[in-house]
Tab-separated table of C-alpha atoms in Angstrom:
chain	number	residue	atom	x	y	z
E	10	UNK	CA	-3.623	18.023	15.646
E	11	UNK	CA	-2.141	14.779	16.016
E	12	UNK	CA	1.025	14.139	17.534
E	13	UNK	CA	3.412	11.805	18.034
E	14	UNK	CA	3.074	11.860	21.970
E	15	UNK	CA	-0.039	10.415	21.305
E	16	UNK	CA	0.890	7.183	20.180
E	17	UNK	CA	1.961	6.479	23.925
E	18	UNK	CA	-1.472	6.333	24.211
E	19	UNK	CA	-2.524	4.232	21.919
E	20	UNK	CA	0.673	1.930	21.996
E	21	UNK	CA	-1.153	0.812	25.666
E	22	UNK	CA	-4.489	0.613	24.431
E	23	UNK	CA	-3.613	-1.653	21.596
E	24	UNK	CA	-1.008	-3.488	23.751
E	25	UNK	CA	-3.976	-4.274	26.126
E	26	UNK	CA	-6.276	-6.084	23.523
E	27	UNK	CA	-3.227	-7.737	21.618
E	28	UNK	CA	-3.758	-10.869	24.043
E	29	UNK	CA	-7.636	-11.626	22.492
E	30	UNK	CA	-5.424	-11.073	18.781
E	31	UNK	CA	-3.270	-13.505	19.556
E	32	UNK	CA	-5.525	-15.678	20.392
E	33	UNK	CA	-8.012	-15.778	17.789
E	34	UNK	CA	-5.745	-15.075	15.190
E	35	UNK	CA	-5.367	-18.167	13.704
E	36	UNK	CA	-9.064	-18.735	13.157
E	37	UNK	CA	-9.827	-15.222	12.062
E	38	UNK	CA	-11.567	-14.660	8.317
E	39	UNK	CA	-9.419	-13.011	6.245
E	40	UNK	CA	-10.152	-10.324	3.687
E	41	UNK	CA	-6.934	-10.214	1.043
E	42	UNK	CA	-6.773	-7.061	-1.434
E	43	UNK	CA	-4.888	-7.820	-4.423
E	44	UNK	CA	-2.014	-4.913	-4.706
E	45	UNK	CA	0.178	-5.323	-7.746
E	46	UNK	CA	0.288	-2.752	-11.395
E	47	UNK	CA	-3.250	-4.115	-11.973
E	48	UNK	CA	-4.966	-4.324	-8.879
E	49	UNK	CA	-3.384	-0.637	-7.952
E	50	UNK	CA	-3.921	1.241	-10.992
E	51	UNK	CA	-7.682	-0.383	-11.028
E	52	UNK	CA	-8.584	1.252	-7.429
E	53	UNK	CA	-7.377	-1.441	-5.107
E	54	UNK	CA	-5.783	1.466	-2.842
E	55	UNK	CA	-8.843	3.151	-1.654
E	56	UNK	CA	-10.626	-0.562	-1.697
E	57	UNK	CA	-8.099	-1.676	0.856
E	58	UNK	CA	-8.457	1.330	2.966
E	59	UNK	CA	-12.025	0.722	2.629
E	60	UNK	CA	-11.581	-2.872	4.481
E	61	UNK	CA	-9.713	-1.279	7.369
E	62	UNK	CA	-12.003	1.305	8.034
E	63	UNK	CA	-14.884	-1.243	7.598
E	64	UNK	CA	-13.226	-3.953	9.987
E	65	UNK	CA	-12.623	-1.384	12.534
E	66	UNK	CA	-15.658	0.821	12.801
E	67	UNK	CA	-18.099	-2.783	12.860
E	68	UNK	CA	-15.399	-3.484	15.769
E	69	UNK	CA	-14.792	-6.569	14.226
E	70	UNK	CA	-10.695	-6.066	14.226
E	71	UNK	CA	-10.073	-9.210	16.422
E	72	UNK	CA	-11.885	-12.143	14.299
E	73	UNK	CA	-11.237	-10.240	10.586
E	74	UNK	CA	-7.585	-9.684	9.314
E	75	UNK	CA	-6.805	-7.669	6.397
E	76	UNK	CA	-3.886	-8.660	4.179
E	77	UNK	CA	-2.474	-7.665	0.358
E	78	UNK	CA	-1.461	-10.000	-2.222
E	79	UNK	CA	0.622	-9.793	-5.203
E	80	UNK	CA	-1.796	-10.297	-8.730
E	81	UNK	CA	-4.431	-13.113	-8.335
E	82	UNK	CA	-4.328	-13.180	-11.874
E	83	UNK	CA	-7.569	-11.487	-13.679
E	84	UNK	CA	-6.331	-7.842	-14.078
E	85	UNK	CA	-9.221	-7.073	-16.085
E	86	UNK	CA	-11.198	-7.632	-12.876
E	87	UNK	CA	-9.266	-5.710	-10.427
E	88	UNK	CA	-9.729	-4.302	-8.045
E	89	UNK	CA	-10.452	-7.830	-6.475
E	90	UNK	CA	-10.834	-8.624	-3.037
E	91	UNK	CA	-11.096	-12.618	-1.515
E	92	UNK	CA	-12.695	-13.314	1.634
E	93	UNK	CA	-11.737	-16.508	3.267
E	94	UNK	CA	-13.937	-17.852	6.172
E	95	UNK	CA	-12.709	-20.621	8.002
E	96	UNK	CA	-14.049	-24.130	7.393
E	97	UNK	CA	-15.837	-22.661	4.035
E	98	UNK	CA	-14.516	-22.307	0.584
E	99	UNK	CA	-13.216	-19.215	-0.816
E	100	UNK	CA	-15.016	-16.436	-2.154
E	101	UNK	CA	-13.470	-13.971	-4.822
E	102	UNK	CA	-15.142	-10.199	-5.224
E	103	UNK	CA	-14.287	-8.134	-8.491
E	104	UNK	CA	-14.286	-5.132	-9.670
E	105	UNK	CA	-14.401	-3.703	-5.939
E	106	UNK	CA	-15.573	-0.380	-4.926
E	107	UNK	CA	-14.994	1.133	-1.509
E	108	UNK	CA	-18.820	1.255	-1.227
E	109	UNK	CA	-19.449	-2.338	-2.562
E	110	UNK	CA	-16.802	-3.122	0.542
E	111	UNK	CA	-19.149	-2.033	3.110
E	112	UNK	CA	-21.971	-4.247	1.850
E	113	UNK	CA	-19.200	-7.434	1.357
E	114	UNK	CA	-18.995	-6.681	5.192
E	115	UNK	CA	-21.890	-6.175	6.300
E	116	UNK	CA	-24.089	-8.941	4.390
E	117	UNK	CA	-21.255	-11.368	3.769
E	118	UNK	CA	-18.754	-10.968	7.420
E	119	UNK	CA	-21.660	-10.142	9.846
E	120	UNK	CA	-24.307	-11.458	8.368
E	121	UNK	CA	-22.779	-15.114	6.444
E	122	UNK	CA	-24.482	-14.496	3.435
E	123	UNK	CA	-22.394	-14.260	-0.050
E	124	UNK	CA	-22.996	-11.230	-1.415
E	125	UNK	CA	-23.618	-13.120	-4.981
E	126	UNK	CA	-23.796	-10.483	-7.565
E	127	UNK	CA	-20.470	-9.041	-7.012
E	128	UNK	CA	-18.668	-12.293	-7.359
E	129	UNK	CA	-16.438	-13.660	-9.665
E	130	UNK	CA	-19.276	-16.496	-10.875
E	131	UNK	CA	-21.766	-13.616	-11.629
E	132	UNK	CA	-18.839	-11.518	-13.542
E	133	UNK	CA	-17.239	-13.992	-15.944
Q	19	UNK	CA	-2.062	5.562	-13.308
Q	20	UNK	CA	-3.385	8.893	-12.590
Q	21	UNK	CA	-1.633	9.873	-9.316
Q	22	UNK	CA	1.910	9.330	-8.372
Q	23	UNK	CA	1.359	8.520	-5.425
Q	24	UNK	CA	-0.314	5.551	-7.502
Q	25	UNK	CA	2.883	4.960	-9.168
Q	26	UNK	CA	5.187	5.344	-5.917
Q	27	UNK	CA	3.030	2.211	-4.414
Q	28	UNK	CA	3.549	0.323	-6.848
Q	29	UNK	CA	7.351	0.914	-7.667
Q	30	UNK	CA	7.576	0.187	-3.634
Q	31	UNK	CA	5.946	-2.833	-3.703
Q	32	UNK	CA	9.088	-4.146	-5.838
Q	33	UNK	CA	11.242	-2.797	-3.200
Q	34	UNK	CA	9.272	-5.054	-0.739
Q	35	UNK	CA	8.947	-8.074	-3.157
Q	36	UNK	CA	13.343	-7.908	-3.179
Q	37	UNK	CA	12.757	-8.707	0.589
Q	38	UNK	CA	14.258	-5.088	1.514
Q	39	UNK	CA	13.837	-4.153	5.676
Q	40	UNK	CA	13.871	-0.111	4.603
Q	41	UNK	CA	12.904	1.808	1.693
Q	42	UNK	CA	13.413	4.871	1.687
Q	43	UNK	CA	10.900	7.041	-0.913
Q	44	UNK	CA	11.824	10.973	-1.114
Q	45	UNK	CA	9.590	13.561	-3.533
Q	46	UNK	CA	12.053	16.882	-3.579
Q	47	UNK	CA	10.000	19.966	-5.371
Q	48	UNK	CA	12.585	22.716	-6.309
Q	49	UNK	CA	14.343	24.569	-9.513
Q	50	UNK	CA	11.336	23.388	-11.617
Q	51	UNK	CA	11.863	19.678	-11.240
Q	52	UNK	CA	9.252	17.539	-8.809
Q	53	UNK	CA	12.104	14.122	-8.099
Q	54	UNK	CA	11.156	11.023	-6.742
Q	55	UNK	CA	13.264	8.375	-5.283
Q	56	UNK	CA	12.523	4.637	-4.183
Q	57	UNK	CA	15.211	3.095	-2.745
Q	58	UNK	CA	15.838	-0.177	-0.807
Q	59	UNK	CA	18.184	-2.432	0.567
Q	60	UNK	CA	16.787	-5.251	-0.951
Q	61	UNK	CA	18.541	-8.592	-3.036
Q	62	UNK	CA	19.272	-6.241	-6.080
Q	63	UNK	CA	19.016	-7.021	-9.743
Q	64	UNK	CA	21.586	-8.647	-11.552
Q	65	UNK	CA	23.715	-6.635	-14.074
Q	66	UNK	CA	22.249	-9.223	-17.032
Q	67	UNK	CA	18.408	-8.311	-16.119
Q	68	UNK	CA	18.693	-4.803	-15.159
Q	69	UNK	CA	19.287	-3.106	-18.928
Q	70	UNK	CA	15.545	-4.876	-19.518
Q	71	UNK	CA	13.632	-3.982	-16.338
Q	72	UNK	CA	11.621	-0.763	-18.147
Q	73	UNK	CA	10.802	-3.689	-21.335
Q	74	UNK	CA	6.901	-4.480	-20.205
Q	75	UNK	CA	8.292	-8.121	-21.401
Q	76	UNK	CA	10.412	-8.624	-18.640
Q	77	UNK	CA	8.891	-9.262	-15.052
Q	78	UNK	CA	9.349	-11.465	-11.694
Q	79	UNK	CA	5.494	-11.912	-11.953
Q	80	UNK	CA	4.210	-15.680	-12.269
Q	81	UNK	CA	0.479	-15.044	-13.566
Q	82	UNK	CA	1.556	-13.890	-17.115
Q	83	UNK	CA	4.708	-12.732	-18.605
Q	84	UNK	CA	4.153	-9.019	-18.727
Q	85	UNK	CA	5.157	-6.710	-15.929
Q	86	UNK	CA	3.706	-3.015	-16.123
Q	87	UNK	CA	5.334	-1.030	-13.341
Q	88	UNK	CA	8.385	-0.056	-14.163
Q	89	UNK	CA	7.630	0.892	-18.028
Q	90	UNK	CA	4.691	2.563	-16.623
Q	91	UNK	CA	6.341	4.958	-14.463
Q	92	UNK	CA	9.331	5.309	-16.825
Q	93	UNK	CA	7.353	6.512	-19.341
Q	94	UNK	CA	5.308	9.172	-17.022
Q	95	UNK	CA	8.483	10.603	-15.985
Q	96	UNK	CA	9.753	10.693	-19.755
Q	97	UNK	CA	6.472	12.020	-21.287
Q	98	UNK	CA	6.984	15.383	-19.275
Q	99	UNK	CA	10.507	16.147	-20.706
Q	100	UNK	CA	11.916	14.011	-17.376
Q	101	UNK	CA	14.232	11.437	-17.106
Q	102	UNK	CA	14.264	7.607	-15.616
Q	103	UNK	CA	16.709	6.044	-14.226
Q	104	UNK	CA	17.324	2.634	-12.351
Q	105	UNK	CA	20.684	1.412	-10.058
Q	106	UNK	CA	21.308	-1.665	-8.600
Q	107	UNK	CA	23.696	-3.867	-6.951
Q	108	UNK	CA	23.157	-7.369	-5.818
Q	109	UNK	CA	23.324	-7.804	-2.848
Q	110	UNK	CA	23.025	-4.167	-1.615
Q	111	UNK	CA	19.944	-2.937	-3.337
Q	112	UNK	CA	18.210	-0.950	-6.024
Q	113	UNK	CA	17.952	2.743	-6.421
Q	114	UNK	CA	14.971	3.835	-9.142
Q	115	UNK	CA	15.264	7.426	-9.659
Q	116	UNK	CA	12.113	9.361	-11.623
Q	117	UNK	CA	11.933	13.669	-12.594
Q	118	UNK	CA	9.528	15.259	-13.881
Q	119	UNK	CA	8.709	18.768	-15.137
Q	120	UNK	CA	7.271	21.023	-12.956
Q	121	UNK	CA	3.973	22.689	-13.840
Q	122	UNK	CA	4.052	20.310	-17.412
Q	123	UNK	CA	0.707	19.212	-18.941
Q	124	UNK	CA	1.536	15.270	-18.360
Q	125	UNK	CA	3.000	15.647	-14.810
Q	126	UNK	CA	0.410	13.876	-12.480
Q	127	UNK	CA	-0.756	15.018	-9.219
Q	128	UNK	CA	0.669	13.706	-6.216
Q	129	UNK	CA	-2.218	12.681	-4.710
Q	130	UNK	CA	-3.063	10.963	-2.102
Q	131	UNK	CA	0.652	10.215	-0.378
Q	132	UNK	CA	-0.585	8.989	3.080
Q	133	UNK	CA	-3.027	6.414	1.605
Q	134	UNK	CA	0.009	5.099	-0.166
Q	135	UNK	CA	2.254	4.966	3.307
Q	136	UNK	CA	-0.509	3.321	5.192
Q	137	UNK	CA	-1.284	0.991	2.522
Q	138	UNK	CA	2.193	-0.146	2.569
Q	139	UNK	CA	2.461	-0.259	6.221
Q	140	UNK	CA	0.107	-2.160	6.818
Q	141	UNK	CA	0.821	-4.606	3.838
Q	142	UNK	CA	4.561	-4.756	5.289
Q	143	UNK	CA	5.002	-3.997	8.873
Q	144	UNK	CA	8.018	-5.834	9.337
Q	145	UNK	CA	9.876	-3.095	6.964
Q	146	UNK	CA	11.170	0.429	8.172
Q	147	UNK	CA	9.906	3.043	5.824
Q	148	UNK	CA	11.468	6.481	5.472
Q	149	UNK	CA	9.794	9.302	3.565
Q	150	UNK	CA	10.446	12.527	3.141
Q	151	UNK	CA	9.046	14.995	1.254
Q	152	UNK	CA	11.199	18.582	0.568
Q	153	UNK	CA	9.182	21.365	-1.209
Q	154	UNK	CA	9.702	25.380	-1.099
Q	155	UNK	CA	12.010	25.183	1.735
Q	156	UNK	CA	9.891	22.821	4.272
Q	157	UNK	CA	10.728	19.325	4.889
Q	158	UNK	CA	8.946	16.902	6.322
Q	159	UNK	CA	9.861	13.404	7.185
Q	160	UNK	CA	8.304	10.287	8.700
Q	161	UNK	CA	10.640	7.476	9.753
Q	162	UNK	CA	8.883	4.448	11.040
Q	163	UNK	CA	12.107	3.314	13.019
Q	164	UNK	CA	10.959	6.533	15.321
Q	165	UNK	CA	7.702	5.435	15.664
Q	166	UNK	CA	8.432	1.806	16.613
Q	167	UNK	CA	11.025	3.222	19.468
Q	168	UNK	CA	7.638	4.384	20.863
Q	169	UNK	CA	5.086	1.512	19.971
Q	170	UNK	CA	7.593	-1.293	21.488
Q	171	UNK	CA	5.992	-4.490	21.284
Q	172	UNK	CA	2.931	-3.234	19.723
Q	173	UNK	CA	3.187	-3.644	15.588
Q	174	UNK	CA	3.010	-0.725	13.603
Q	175	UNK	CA	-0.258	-2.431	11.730
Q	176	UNK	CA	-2.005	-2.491	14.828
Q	177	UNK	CA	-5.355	-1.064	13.767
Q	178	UNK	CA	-5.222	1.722	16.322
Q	179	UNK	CA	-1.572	2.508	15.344
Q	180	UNK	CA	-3.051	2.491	11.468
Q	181	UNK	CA	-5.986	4.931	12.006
Q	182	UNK	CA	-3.507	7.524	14.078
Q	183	UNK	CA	-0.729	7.134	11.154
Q	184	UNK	CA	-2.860	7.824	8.184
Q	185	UNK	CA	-4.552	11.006	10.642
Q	186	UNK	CA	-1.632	11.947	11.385
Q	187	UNK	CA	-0.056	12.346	7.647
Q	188	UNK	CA	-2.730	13.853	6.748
Q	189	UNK	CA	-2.859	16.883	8.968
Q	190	UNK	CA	0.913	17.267	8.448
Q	191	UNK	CA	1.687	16.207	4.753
Q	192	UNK	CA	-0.138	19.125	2.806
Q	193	UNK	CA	0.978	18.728	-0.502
């Protein structure tokens, strides 16, 4: 059962890796979940839970953040998720699954390859 | 939007979009009504705009000029024999107020209620949320105020912090 006396715990475990966070923060990739009416009622919920879990589990919590957005502006391909690298342009995933996340992570995040058929180019 | 749990994100996201540092979302089950409150101490909406919020045609969005939300839960709550109903003051912040019947055909599930809290802690860690949730006599509550007494320094969106939180709502929401 979990408890609130155990987040003494982890408040000093996370307290002792939020020095490499700051750090790197600024030059981390960034996944961003779109989370307005469209993005939510399309799925974008268990999508952006998806991302966490992903992020953490890899271990990759200290070079990936994961934000929300308001619309991006193509409900119709909700839920969409944009992962921005640094130093390389922009890459926009639609119609995102929590199972098409782990693949964006693994092939595109660890591996640096664009994971081309579920972007926006191969969608229109 | 097939949960309203769905519904309660999105409705807070408005909350958070009026810059508000607490909302404070409450589900009460009892006498054959399921109630939901979302309210904030955000900017507010002036007395001109707020007659028109529920019109689809009126929104604060910039990408088109059709806003969903609000109709969208106003007409969930109303399609169950419910009501809908929205206060606001500027400058003190907006109340939106939803019933619906109990055990009606049209009355979603409440689904899943700590995948909406995480999400919007971790979209908005900044903001205090309060929930609490009342139904056949039990209450439970989760005020994030208490748990950043105990984190300190360390952000609630910590992804430690997140991965305890939506645990921990889990084993003690049962809906």
């Amino acid at each position: 059962m979990k408890t609130l006396a155990e987040l003494n715990a982890i408040r000093d475990r996370a307290r002792a890796q939020m020095g490499a966070l700051r750090d790197g923060g600024e030059n981390n990739t960034r996944l961003v979940v779109g989370m307005a009416t469209c993005g939510i009622a399309a799925g974008a919920r268990p999508v952006l839970a998806a991302c966490l879990e992903e992020v953490q589990r890899r271990g990759l919590s200290n070079r990936v953040t994961v934000t929300q957005t308001g619309c991006i502006g193509v409900c119709r391909l909700e839920p969409i998720v944009e992962v921005f690298v640094p130093g390389e342009e922009k890459v926009t995933y639609v119609n995102m699954t929590p199972e098409k996340v782990s693949q964006v992570v693994a092939e595109h995040i660890v591996n640096g390859r664009v994971k081309m058929e579920y972007t926006i180019g191969a969608n229109q | 939007m097939k949960e309203l749990s769905l519904h309660i994100l999105d409705i807070a996201e408005n909350s958070l979009a009026a810059g508000a540092s607490l909302v404070e979302i409450s589900l009460t089950e009892e006498a054959g009504a399921l109630t939901v409150t979302v309210r904030d101490n955000g900017r507010g909406i002036p007395p001109d705009i707020l007659p028109a919020v529920a019109d689809p045609f009126t929104t604060t969005r910039t990408t088109r000029p059709v806003g969903l939300g609000l109709p969208f839960w106003k007409m969930a709550a109303e399609q169950t024999g419910g009501r809908f109903s929205i206060e606001s003051a500027v400058g003190v912040g907006t109340c939106v107020t939803a019933v619906f019947v109990s055990g009606h055909i049209d009355t979603p599930p409440i689904g899943d209620m700590p995948g909406t809290l995480v999400t919007l802690v971790q979209g908005h860690p900044r903001v205090d949320f309060l929930y609490t949730h009342r139904a056949g006599g039990v209450d439970f509550t989760l005020d994030t105020r208490t748990l950043r007494d105990t984190l300190e320094d360390v952000p609630l969106d910590s992804p430690d912090v997140l991965a305890w939180l939506s645990d921990f709502l889990r084993e003690n929401l049962r809906i």
